[in-house]
Coordinates of C-alpha atoms and ligand atoms in Angstrom, one line a residue:
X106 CA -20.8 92.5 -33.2
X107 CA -23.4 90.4 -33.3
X108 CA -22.8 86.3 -33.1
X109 CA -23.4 84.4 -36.8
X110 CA -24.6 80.8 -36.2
X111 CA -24.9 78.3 -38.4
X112 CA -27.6 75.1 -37.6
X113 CA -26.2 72.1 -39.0
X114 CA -29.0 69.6 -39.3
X115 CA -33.2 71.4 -39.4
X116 CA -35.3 68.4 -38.1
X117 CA -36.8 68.7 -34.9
X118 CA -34.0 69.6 -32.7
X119 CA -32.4 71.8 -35.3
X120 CA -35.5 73.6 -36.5
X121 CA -36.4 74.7 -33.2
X122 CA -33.0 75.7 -32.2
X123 CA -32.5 77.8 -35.2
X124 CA -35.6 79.5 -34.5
X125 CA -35.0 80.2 -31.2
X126 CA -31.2 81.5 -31.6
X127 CA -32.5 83.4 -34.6
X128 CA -35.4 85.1 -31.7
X129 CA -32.6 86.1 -29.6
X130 CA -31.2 88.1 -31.7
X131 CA -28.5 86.4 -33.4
X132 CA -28.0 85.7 -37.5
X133 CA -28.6 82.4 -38.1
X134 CA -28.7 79.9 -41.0
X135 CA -29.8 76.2 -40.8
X136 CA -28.5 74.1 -43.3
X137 CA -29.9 70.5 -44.0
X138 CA -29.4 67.8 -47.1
X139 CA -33.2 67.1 -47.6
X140 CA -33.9 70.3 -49.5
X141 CA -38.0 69.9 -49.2
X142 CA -37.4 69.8 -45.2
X143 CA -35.2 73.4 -46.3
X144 CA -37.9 74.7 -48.9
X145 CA -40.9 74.0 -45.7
X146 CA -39.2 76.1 -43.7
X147 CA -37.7 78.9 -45.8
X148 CA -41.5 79.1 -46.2
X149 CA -42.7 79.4 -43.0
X150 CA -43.6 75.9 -42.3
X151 CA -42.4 72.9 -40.0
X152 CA -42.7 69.8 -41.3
X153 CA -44.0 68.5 -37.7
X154 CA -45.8 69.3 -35.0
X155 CA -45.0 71.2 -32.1
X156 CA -46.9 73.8 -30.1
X157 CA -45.9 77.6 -30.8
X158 CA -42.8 76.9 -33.4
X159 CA -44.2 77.7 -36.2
X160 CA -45.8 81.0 -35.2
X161 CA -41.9 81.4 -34.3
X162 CA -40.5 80.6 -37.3
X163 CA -42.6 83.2 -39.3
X164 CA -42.2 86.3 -36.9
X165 CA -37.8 85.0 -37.3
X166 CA -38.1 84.8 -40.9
X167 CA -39.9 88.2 -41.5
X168 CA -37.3 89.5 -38.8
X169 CA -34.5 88.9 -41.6
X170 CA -31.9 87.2 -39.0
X171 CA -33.5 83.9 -40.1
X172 CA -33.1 81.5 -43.2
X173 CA -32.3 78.1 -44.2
X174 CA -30.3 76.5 -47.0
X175 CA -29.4 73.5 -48.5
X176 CA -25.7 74.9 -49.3
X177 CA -23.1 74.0 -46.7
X178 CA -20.5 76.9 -48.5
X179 CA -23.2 79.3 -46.9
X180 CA -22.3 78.8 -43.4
X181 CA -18.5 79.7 -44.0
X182 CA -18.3 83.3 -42.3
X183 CA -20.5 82.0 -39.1
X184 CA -19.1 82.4 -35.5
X185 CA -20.0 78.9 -34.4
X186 CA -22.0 76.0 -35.6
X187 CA -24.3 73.8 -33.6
X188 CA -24.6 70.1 -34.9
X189 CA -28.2 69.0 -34.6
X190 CA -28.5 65.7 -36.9
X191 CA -30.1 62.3 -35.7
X192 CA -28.3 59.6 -33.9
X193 CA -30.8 57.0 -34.6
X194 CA -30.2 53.5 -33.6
X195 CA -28.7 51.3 -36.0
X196 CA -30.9 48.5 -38.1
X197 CA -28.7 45.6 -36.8
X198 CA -27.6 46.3 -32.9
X199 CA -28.5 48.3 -30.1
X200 CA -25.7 51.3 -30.5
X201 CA -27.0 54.4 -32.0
X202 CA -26.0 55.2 -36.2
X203 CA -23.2 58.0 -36.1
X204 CA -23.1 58.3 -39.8
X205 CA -24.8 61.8 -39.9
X206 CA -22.5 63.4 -36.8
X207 CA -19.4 62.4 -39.1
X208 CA -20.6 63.5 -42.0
X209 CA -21.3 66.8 -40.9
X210 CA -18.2 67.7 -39.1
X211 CA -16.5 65.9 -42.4
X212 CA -18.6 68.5 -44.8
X213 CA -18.5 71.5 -42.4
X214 CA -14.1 71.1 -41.5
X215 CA -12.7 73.0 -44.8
X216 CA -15.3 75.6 -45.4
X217 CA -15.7 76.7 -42.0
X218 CA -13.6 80.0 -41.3
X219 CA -10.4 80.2 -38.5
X220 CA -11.4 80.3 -34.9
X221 CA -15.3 79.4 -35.5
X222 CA -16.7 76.6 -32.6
X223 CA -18.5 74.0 -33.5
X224 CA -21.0 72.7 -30.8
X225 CA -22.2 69.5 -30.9
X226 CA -25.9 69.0 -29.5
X227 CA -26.7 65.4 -30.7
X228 CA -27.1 62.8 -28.4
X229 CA -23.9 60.2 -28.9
X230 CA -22.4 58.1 -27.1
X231 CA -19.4 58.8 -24.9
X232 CA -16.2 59.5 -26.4
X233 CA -17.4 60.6 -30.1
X234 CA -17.0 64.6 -29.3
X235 CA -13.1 63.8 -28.8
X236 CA -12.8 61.7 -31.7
X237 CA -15.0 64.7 -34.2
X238 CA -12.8 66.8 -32.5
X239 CA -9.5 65.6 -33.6
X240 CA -11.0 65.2 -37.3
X241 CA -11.8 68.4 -37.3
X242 CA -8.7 69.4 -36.0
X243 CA -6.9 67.7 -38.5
X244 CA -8.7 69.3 -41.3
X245 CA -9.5 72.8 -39.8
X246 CA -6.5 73.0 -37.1
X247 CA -8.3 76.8 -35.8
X248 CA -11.4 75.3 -35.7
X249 CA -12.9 74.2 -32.2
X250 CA -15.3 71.8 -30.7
X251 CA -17.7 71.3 -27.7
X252 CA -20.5 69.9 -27.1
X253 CA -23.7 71.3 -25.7
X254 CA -26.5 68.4 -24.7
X255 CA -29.7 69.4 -25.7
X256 CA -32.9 68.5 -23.2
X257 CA -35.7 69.3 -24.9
X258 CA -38.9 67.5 -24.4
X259 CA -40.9 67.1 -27.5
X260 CA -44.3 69.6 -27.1
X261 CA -42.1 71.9 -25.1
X262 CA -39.5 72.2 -27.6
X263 CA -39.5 76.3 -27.7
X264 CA -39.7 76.5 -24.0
X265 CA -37.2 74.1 -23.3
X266 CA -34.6 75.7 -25.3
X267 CA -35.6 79.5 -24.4
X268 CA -35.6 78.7 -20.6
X269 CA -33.6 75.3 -20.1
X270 CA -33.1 73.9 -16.7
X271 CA -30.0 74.3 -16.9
X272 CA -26.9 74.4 -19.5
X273 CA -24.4 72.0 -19.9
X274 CA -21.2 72.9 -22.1
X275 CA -18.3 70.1 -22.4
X276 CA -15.2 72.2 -23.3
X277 CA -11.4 71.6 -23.7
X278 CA -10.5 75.5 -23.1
X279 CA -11.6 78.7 -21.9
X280 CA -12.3 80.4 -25.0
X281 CA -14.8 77.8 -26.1
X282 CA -16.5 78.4 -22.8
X283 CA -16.3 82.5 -23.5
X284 CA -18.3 82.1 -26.9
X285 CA -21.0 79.4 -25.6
X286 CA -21.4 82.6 -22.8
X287 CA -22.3 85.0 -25.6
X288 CA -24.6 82.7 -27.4
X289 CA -26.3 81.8 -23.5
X290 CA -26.4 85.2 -22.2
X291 CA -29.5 86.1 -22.0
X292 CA -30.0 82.4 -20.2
X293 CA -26.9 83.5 -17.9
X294 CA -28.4 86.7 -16.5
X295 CA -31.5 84.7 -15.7
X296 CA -29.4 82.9 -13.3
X297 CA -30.0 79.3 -15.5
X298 CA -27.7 77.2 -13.3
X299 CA -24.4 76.9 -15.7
X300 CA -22.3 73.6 -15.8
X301 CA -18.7 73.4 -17.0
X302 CA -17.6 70.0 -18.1
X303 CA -15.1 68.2 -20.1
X304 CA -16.3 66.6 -23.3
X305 CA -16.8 63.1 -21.9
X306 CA -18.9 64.5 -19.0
X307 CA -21.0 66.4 -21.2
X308 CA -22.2 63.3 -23.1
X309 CA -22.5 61.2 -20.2
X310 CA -24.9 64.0 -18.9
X311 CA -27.3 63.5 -21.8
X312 CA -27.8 59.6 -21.6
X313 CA -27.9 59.5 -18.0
X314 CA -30.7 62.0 -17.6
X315 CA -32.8 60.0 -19.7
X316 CA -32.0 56.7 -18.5
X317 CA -32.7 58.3 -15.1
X318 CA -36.6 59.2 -17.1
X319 CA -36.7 56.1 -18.4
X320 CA -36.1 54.3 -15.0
X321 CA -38.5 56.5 -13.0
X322 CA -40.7 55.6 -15.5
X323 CA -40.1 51.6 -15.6
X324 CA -39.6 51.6 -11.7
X325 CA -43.0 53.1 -11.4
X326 CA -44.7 50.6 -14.3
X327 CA -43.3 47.8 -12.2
X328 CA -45.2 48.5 -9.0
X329 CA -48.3 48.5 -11.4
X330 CA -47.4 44.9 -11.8
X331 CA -46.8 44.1 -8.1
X332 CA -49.9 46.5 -7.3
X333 CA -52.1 44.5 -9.9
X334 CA -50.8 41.1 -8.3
X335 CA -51.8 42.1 -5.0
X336 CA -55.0 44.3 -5.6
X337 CA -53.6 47.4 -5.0
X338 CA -53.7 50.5 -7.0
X339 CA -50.7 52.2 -8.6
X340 CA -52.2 55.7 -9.3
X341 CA -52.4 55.9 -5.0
X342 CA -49.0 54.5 -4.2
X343 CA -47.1 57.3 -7.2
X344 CA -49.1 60.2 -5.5
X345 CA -48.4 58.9 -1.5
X346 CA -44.5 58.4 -3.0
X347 CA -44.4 62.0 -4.6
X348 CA -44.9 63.5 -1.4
X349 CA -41.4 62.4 -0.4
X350 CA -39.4 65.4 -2.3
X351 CA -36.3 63.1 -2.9
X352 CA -38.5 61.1 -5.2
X353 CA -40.6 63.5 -6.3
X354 CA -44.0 62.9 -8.8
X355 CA -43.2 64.0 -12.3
X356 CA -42.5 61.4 -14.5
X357 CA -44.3 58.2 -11.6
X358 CA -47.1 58.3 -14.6
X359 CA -47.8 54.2 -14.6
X360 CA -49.5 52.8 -18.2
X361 CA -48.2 51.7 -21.3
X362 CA -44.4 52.9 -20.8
X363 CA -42.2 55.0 -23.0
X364 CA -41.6 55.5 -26.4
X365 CA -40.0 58.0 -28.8
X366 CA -37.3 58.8 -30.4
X367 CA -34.8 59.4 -27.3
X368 CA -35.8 57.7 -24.4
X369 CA -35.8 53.6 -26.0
X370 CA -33.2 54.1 -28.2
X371 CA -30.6 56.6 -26.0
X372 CA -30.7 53.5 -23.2
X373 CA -30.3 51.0 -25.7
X374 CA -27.1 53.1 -27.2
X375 CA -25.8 53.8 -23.6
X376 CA -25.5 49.6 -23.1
X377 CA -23.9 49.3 -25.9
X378 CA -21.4 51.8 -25.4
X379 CA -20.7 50.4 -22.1
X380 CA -20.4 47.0 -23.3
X381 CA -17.5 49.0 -25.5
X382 CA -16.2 50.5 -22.2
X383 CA -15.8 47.3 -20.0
X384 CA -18.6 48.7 -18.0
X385 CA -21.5 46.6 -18.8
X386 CA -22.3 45.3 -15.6
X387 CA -23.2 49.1 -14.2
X388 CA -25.8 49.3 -16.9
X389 CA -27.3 45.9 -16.5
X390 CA -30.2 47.7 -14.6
X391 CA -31.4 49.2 -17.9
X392 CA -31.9 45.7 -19.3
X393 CA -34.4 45.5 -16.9
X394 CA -35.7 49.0 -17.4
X395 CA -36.0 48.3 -21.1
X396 CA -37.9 44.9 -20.5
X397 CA -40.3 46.2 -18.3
X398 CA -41.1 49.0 -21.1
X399 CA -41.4 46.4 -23.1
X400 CA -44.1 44.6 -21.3
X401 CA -46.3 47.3 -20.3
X402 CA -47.6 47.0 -24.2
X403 CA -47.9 43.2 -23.3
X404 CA -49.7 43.7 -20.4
X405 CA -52.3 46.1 -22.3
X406 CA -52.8 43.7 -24.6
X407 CA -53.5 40.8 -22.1
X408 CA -56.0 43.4 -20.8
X409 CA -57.5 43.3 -24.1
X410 CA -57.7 39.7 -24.4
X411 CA -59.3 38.9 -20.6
X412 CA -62.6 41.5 -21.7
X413 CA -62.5 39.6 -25.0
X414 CA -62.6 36.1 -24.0
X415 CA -59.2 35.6 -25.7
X416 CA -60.4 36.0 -29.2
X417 CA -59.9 39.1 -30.6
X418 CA -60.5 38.2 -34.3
X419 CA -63.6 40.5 -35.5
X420 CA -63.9 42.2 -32.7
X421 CA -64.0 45.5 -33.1
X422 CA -61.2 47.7 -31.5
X423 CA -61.4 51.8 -30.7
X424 CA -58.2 53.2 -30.5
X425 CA -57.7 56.7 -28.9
X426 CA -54.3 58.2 -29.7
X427 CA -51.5 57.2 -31.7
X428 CA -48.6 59.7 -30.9
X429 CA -45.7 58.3 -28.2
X430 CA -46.7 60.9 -26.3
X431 CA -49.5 63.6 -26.4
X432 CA -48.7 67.4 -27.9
X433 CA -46.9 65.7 -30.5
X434 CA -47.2 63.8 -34.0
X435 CA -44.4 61.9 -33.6
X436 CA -44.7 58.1 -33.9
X437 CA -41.6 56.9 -33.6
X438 CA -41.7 53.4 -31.2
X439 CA -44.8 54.8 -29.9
X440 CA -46.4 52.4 -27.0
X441 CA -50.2 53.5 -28.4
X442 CA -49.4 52.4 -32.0
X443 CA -47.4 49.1 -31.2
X444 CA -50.2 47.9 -29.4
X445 CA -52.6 49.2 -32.1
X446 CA -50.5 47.4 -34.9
X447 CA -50.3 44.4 -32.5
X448 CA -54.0 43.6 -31.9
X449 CA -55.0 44.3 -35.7
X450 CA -52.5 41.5 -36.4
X451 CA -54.1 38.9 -33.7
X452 CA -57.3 39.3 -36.1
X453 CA -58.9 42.5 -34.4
X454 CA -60.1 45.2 -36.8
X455 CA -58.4 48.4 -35.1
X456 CA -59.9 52.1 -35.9
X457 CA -57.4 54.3 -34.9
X458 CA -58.5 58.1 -33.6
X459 CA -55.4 61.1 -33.1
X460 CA -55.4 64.8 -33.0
X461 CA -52.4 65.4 -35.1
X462 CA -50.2 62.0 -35.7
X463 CA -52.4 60.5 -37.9
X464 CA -50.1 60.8 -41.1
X465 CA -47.3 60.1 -39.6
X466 CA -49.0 56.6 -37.9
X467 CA -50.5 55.7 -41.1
X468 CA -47.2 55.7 -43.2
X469 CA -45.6 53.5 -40.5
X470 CA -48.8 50.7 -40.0
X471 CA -51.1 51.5 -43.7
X472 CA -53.7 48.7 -42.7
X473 CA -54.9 50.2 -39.9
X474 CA -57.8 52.6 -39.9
X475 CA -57.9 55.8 -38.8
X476 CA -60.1 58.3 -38.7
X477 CA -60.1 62.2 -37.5
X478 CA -63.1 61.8 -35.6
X479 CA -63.5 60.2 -32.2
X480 CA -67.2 59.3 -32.6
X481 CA -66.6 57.5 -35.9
X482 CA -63.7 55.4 -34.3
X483 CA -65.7 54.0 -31.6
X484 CA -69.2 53.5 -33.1
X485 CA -70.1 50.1 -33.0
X486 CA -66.7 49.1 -31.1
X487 CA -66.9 45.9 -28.7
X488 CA -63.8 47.6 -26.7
X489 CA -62.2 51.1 -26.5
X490 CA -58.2 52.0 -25.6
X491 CA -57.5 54.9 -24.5
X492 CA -53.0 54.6 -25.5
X493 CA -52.1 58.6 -25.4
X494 CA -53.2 60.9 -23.1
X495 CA -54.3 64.1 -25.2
X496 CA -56.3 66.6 -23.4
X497 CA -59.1 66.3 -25.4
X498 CA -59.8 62.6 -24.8
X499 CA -60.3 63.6 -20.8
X500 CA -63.5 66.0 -22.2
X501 CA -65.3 63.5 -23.6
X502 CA -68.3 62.8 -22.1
X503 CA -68.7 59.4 -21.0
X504 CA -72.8 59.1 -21.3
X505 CA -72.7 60.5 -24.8
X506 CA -69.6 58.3 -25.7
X507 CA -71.9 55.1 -24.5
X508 CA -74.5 55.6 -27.3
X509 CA -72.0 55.3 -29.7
X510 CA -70.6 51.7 -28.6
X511 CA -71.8 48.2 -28.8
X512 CA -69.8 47.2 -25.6
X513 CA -69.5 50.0 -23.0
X514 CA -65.5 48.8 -22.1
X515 CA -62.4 51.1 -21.9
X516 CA -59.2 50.2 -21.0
X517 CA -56.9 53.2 -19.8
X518 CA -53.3 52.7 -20.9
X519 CA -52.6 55.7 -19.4
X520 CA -54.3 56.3 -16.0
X521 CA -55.1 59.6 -16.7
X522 CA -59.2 59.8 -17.4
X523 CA -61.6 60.0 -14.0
X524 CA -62.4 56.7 -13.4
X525 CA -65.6 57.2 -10.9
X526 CA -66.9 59.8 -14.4
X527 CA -66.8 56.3 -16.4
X528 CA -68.3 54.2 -13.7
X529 CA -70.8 56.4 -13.3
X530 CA -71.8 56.5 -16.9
X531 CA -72.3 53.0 -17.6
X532 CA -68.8 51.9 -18.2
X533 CA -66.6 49.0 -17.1
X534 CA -63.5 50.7 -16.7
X535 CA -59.9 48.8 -16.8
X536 CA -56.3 50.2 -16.1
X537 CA -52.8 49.0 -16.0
X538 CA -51.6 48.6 -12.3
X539 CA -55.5 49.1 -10.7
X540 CA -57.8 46.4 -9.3
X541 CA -59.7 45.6 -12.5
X542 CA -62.9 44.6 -10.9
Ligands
UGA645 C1 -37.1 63.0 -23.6 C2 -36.6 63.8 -22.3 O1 -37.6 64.0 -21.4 C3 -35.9 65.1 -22.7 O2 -35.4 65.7 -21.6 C4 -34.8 64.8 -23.8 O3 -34.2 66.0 -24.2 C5 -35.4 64.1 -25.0 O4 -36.0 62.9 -24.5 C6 -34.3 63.8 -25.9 O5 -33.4 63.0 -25.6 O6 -34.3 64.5 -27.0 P1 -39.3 63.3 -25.1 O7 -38.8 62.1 -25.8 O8 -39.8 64.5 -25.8 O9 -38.1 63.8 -24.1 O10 -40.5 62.7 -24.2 P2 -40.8 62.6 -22.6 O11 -41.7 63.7 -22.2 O12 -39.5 62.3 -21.8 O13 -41.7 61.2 -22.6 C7 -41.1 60.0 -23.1 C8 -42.1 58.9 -23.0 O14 -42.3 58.5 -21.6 C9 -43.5 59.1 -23.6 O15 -43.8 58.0 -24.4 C10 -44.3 59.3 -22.4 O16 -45.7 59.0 -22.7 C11 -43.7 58.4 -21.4 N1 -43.9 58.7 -20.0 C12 -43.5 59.9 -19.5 C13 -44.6 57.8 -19.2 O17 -45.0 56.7 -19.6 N2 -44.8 58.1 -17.9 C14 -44.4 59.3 -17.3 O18 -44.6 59.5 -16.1 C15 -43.7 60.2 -18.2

C-alpha cells in the first residue's frame, strides 16, 4: 500500500517537500496555521519564488495525491509526518526560536494514529529531537520520531530534494530506519549515499555543513582583505586554490559575504548551543567567520565612500539586485539590501533594481526605491553596485549602460561580471579583494 504523508509546516522547505513526495507517488497533505499560505497553494500557487516548483505543484495537485489544509485532524490516518516549520533566530539572543517545532509535535501527538513516524527536518539545535521525542512519547507512546536534515539550497529547492547528495536519517530503532527506506526508495536504488545516525548526530550534521559553507565562504572573503592590502587579486588566488581537490572551488566566491535565512542565523544558533554544552571554545572560530561576514558589507561600503569623496549625501546610488542570493526573492539578512538600506541612511538616494525580490525588499526597507527596470535605476547615477549576482546583470552591455550614467563607476560586490568588458567600455571598475586601480 502506498505511504500517506503528512507535511507539517508549507513555507519554503515544506512546500517543496510536499510537492516533491506528492511527485513520487505518495499521498500527501501539508498542513500549515496561516491559511492564505494554504488557500495559495491549494490553488496552484507558491507564495515565493523558486525555479520549477510551481509548474510542480500544479501537475501534483491535478495528479489527486496532492492537497493542503489548514486542519491538523486531517493528517490523523498518515504513515509518517515530516516537520518542516522555521527555526528562526530569536529577537533577543543568538539561539534559534523553537516555538513552532514544539508546537507542532504538541498539536500533531493525540491525533496522530499508532505506529505513524514523525520526521523532523528543521534545522535545531542539538539535543531538541530527543527532548520532542520524549513529549511525543508521552502523549502518543506508539508514535515515533527521527529526524531527517534537510540540505536544500534555495533556487535548487526541487533538485535538491529529488536528487540529494546524500540522506541523513537520525533514528533510535530499526523500524524507523525501514519506513524512511520506503519513503527514499526511489533515492536508494539511485545509489544516494545513505547515512545512519543517532538523533544527536543527525542535527549536528545539519549545522556543521553550513558552518563548513559559511567558513569556506568567510575564509575566502578574508584573503580579499589580505589580497586588497597587498595588491593582489582574490578572484586568481580562489581559482589557483580550487585546483587543489581537497579544497575544492565551489563556494571560494569572494564579495559581499553570506546572507539568508540559514547560513547567518544556523552559526549564530550553533554558538549558542555550544555555549549550552560547555563547548564554546570549539566554536570560537565562527565568531570570527561571522565577523568577517559582517564586514564584507563594511568594506563595500568603504568602497563606496573612497569613489565618492566620503560624502555620499545626494549622490545618487544604482543598486543592482536585492535578493541574498540570485534565483531567489528571498531577502532575509541579505548582504545586497543591508548595504542598500545602509548607504540611503548616510544621505545617498539609493534606486534599487531586482528580477523577482523586489516585494519582498520593499516591505522590509519602504524608503528605498526600486524599480523593475535596470535602465531606469541607473540613469543619471554618480555610482553603480552591482550586490547579487543574477544572470541577467552579466548581459548587460557595458557601452549601452554608459549613456545612461552621469558617472561611469561600478563597484562589483560580487566578482562575477568581466572586468576587461567594463574597462573596455569606458568604466572604472571596483571589486572587493582586487587591486582597485
Ligand atoms: C544553505 C546551504 O547551502 C544549504 O545546503 C542548506 O540546506 C540551506 O542553507 C539551509 O540551511 O536551509 P541557501 O541559504 O539556499 O543554502 O544558500 P547558499 O547557496 O548556501 O548561499 C548562502 C549565501 O552565501 C548567499 O548569500 C550567497 O550569495 C553566499 N555565497 C555563496 C557567497 O558569498 N560566496 C560563495 O562562494 C557562495
Amino acid at each position: 500500500m502506498t505511504l500517506k504523508i503528512s507535511v507539517i509546516g508549507t513555507g519554503y522547505l515544506g512546500a517543496t517537500h510536499a510537492a516533491c513526495m506528492s511527485s513520487l507517488g505518495f499521498e500527501v497533505i501539508g498542513i500549515d496555521i496561516d491559511p492564505a499560505k494554504i488557500a495559495s497553494l491549494a490553488s496552484g500557487t507558491i507564495p515565493f519564488y523558486e525555479p520549477g516548483l510551481q509548474e510542480l505543484l500544479q501537475v501534483e495537485l491535478a495528479s489527486g495525491r496532492l492537497s493542503f489544509s489548514a486542519n491538523f485532524h486531517e493528517i490523523s490516518d498518515c504513515d509518517l509526518h515530516f516537520i518542516c516549520v522555521g527555526t528562526p533566530q530569536v529577537k533577543d539572543g543568538l539561539a534559534a526560536d523553537l516555538t513552532y517545532v514544539f508546537g507542532a509535535i504538541a498539536a500533531i501527538a493525540p491525533i496522530i494514529k499508532a505506529g505513524s513516524l514523525v520526521v523532523g527536518k528543521s534545522t535545531v539545535p542539538v539535543g531538541t529531537a530527543a527532548k520532542l521525542r520524549s513529549k511525543l512519547l508521552a502523549i502518543n507512546p506508539e508514535a515515533d520520531l527521527a529526524w531527517n536534515p534537510e540540505f536544500l539550497r534555495e533556487g535548487f529547492a526541487v533538485e535538491d530534494t529529488l536528487k540529494p547528495n546524500r540522506l541523513v536519517v537520525g533514528v533510535t530503532n530499526d523500524r524507523a530506519e525501514g519506513l524512511l527506506r520506503e519513503v527514499y526508495a526511489k533515492n536508494l536504488a539511485e545509489e544516494t549515499p545513505w547515512v545512519v545516525a543517532d538523533l544527536p548526530t543527525a542535527e549536528l550534521v545539519k549545522v556543521a555543513a553550513n558552518s563548513f559553507l559559511a567558513t569556506k565562504i568567510s575564509f575566502i572573503n578574508a584573503m580579499a582583505e589580505v589580497c586588497e592590502a597587498a595588491g593582489g587579486d582574490v578572484t586568481v588566488l580562489a581559482k589557483a586554490i580550487g585546483y587543489d581537490p581537497r579544497i575544492g572551488s565551489r563556494f571560494l566566491q569572494a564579495g559581499i559575504g553570506f546572507g539568508g535565512g540559514c547560513l547567518p542565523k544556523d552559526i549564530r544558533a550553533f554558538m549558542a548551543r555550544a555555549q549550552e554544552l560547555g563547548a564554546e571554545q570549539a566554536l570560537e572560530f565562527l565568531r570570527e567567520i561571522d565577523s568577517i561576514n559582517v564586514r564584507a558589507r563594511t568594506r563595500m561600503i568603504d568602497l563606496v565612500r573612497k569613489d565618492l569623496s566620503e560624502d555620499l549625501r545626494g549622490r545618487k546610488i544604482a543598486v543592482l539586485g536585492a535578493a541574498f542570493k540570485p534565483d531567489s526573492d528571498d531577502v532575509r539578512d541579505s548582504p545586497a539590501l543591508d548595504i542598500a538600506a545602509q548607504i540611503q541612511a548616510a544621505g545617498a538616494l539609493v534606486t534599487v533594481h531586482d528580477p523577482k525580490a523586489i516585494e519582498n525588499a520593499r516591505r522590509r526597507f519602504p524608503v528605498l526605491n526600486f524599480t523593475e527596470e535596470i535602465n531606469e535605476c541607473v540613469v543619471g547615477a554618480d555610482l553603480v553596485l552591482h550586490l547579487t549576482e543574477w544572470k541577467l546583470y552579466r548581459e548587460i552591455d557595458p557601452a549601452e549602460l554608459l549613456k545612461l550614467v552621469s558617472n561611469p563607476i561600478i563597484i562589483d560586490g560580487r566578482n562575477a561580471l568581466d572586468r576587461d568588458r567594463w574597462r573596455a567600455a569606458g568604466w572604472k571598475f571596483r571589486a572587493l579583494g582586487r587591486s582597485n586601480i
